Coordinates of C-alpha atoms in Angstrom, one line a residue:
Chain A
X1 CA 99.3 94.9 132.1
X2 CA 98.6 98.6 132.5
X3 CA 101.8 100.7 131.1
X4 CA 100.0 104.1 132.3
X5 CA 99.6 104.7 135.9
X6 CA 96.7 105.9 137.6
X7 CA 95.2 106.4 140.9
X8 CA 92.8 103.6 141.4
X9 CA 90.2 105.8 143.0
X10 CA 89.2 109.5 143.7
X11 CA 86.4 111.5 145.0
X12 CA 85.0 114.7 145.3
X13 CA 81.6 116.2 146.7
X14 CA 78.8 118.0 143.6
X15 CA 80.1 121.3 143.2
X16 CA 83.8 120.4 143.8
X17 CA 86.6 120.2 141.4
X18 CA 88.9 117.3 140.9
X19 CA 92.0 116.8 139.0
X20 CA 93.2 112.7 137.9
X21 CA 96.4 112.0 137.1
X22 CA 98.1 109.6 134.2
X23 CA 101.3 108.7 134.5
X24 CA 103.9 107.2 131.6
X25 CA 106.9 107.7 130.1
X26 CA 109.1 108.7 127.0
X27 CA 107.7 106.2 125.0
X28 CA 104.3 106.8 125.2
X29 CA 102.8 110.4 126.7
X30 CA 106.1 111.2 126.9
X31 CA 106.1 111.3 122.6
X32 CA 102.0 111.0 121.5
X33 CA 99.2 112.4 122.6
X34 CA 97.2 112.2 125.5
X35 CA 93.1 110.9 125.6
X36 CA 90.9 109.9 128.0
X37 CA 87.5 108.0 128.3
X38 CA 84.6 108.1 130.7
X39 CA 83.2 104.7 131.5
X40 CA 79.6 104.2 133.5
X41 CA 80.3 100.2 135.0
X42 CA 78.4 98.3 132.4
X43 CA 78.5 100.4 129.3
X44 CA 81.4 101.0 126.5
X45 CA 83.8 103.6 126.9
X46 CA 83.1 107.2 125.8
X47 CA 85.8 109.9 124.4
X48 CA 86.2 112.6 126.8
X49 CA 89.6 114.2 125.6
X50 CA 91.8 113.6 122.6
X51 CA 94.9 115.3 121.3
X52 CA 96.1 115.8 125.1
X53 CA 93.1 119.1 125.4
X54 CA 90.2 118.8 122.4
X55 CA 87.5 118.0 123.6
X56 CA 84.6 116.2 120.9
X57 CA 81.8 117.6 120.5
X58 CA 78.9 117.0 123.2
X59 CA 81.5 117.3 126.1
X60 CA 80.4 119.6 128.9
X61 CA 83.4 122.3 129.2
X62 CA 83.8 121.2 132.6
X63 CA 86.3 118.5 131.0
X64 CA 89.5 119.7 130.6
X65 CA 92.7 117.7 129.7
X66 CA 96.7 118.7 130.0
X67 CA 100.2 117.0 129.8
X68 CA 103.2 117.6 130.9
X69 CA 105.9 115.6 130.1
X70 CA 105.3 112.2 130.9
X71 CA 102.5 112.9 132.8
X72 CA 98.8 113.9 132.0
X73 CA 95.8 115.2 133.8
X74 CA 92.2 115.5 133.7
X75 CA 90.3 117.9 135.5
X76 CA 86.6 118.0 136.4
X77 CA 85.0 121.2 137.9
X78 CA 81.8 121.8 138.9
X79 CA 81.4 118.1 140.2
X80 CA 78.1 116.3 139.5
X81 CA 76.4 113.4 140.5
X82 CA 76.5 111.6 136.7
X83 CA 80.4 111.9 137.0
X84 CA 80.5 109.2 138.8
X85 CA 82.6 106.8 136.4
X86 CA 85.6 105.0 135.6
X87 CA 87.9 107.5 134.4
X88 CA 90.6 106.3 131.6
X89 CA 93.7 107.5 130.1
X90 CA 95.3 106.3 126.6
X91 CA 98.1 107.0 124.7
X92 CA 100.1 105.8 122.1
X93 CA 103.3 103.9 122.2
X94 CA 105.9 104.0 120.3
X95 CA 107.8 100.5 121.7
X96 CA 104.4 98.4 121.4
X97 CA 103.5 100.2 118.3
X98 CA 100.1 100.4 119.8
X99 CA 98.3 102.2 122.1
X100 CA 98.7 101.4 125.8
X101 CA 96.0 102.4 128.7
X102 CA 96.0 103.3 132.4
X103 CA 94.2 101.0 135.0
X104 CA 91.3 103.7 135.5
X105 CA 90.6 105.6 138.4
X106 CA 87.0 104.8 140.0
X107 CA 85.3 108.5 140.7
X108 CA 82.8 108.4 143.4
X109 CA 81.0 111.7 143.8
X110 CA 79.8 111.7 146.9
Chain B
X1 CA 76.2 108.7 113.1
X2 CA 78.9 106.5 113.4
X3 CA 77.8 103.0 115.5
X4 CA 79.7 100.0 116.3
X5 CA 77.0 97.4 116.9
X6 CA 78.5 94.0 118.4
X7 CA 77.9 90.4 118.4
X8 CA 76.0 89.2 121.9
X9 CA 77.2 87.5 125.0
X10 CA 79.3 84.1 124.4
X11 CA 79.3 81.0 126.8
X12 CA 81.7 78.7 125.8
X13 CA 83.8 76.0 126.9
X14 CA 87.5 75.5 127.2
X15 CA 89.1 74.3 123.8
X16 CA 86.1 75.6 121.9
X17 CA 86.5 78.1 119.3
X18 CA 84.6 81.2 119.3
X19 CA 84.4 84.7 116.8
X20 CA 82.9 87.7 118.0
X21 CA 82.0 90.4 115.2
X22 CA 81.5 93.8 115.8
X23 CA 79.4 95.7 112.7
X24 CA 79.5 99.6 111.5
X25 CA 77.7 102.3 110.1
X26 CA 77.6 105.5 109.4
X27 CA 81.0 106.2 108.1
X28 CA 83.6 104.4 106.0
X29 CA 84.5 100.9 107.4
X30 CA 87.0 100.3 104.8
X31 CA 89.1 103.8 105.4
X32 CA 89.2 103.3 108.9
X33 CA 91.0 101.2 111.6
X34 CA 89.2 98.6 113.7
X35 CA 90.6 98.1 116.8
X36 CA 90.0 95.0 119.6
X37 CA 90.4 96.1 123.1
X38 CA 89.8 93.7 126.3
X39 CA 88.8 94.8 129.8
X40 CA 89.1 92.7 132.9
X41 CA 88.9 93.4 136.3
X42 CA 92.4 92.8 137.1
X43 CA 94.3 94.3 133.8
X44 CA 92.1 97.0 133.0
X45 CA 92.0 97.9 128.9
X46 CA 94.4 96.3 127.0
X47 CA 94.8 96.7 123.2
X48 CA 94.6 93.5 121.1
X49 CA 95.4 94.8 118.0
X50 CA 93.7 96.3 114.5
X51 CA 92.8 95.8 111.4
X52 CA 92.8 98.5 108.1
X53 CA 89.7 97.4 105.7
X54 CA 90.6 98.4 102.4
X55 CA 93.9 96.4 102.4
X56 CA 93.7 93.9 105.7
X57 CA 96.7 95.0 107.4
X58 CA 96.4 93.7 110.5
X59 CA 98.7 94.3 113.6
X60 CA 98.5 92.8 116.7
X61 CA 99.7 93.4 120.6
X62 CA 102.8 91.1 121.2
X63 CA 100.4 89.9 124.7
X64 CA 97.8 88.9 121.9
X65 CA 100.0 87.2 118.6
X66 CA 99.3 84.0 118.3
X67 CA 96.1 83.8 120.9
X68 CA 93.2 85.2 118.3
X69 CA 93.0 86.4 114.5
X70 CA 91.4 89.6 113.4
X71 CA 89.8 89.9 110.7
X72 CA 86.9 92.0 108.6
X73 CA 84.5 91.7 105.9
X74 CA 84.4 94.6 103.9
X75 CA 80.9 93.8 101.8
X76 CA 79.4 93.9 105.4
X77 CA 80.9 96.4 107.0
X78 CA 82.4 94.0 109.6
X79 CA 85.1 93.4 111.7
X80 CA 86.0 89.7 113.6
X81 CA 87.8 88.7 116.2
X82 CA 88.4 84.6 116.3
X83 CA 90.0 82.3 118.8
X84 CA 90.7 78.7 118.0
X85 CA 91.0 77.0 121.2
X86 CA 89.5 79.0 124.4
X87 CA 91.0 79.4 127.6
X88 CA 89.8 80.1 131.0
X89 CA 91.9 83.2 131.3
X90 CA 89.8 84.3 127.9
X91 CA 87.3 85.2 130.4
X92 CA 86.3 89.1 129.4
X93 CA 84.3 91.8 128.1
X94 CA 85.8 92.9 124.8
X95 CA 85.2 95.7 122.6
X96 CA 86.0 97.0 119.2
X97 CA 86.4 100.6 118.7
X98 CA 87.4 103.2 115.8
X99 CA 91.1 104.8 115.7
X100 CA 91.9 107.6 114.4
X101 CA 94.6 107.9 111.7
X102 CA 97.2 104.5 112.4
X103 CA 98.1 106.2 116.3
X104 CA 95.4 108.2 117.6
X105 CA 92.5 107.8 119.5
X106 CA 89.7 105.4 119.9
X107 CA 86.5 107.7 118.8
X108 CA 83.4 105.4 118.9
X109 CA 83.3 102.2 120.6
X110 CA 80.7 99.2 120.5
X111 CA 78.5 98.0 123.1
X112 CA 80.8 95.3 124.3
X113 CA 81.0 91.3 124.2
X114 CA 81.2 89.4 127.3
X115 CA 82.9 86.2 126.9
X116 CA 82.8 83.4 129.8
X117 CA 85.1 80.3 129.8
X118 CA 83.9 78.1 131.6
X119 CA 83.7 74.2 131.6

């Protein structure tokens, strides 16, 4: 099971910004680093943020990532329709000695 | 450029045994980890564990130990990931994907390998 919490969905109209959350604790976000991962339904997952704020290269600047504490977001301005995605957050943990995942959070630009 | 290319969809029956692979390029497989990572509707991604090339250290999720064995081929550039006795609940899409350093970040991924128990 999921050891990171996120909202299961979001939305936003084009145009709009949107900020998802990412939830853990002292184990994990709390102590490592934060990434997240863009998924189309069908295809792999793709490295949006890594290192809590880098972004690789190829990334549109309208990706940004934070963390605070336990917690992590990921913000999306300038809302487009090819944003529409599963949105994932990762981070290692230091209990499972391996990296732990939220459940996603299904964007629907509408 | 880095690619991950993996082995094509499996249909296989309970008890069967079954390996996936998942073959790279473009950088250096045996300086690298190799993660497996599956995704179901119902648990989202969940880490399976790794495998380091050069010396075949090999750690595994405590949800996973026990259930598969990774493994890799170094003069091909390719990683495995083997089950000896399927189970409905095997039922999946599964991935391999890079990690940076021995906690980082999953940088490339493969395509994917969807695995269907079924009898």
């Amino acid at each position: 099971q999921s050891m990171l919490t996120q909202p299961p969905s979001a939305s936003g109209t084009p145009g709009q910004s949107v900020t998802l959350s990412c939830s853990g604790g002292t184990s994990n976000i709390g102590s490592n680093s934060v990434s997240w991962f863009q998924q189309v339904p069908g295809t792999a997952p793709k490295l949006l943020i890594y290192r809590n704020n880098q972004r690789p290269s190829g990334v549109p600047d309208r990706f940004s990532g934070s963390k605070s504490g336990t917690s992590a977001s990921l913000a999306i301005s300038g809302l487009q329709s090819e944003d529409e995605a599963d949105y994932h957050c990762a981070a290692w943990d230091g209990s499972l000695s391996g990296p732990v995942f939220g459940g996603g959070t299904k964007l629907t630009v509408l | 450029e880095v690619q991950l290319v993996q082995s094509g969809a499996e249909a296989k029956k309970p008890g069967e045994s079954l390996t996936i692979s998942c073959n790279s390029s473009g950088h250096s497989f045996k300086s690298n980890w190799i993660a497996w990572v599956r995704q179901t509707p119902g648990k989202g991604l969940e880490w399976m564990g790794m495998i380091f090339p050069d010396d075949s250290d090999t750690r595994y999720s405590p949800s996973f130990q026990g259930q598969v064995t990774i493994s890799a081929d170094m003069s091909i550039n390719t990683a495995y990931l083997q089950w000896s006795s399927l189970k409905a609940s095997d039922t999946a899409m599964y991935f391999c994907a890079r990690l940076i350093g021995s906690s980082g970040w999953f940088d490339y991924w493969g395509q994917g390998t969807l695995v269907t128990v079924s009898s």
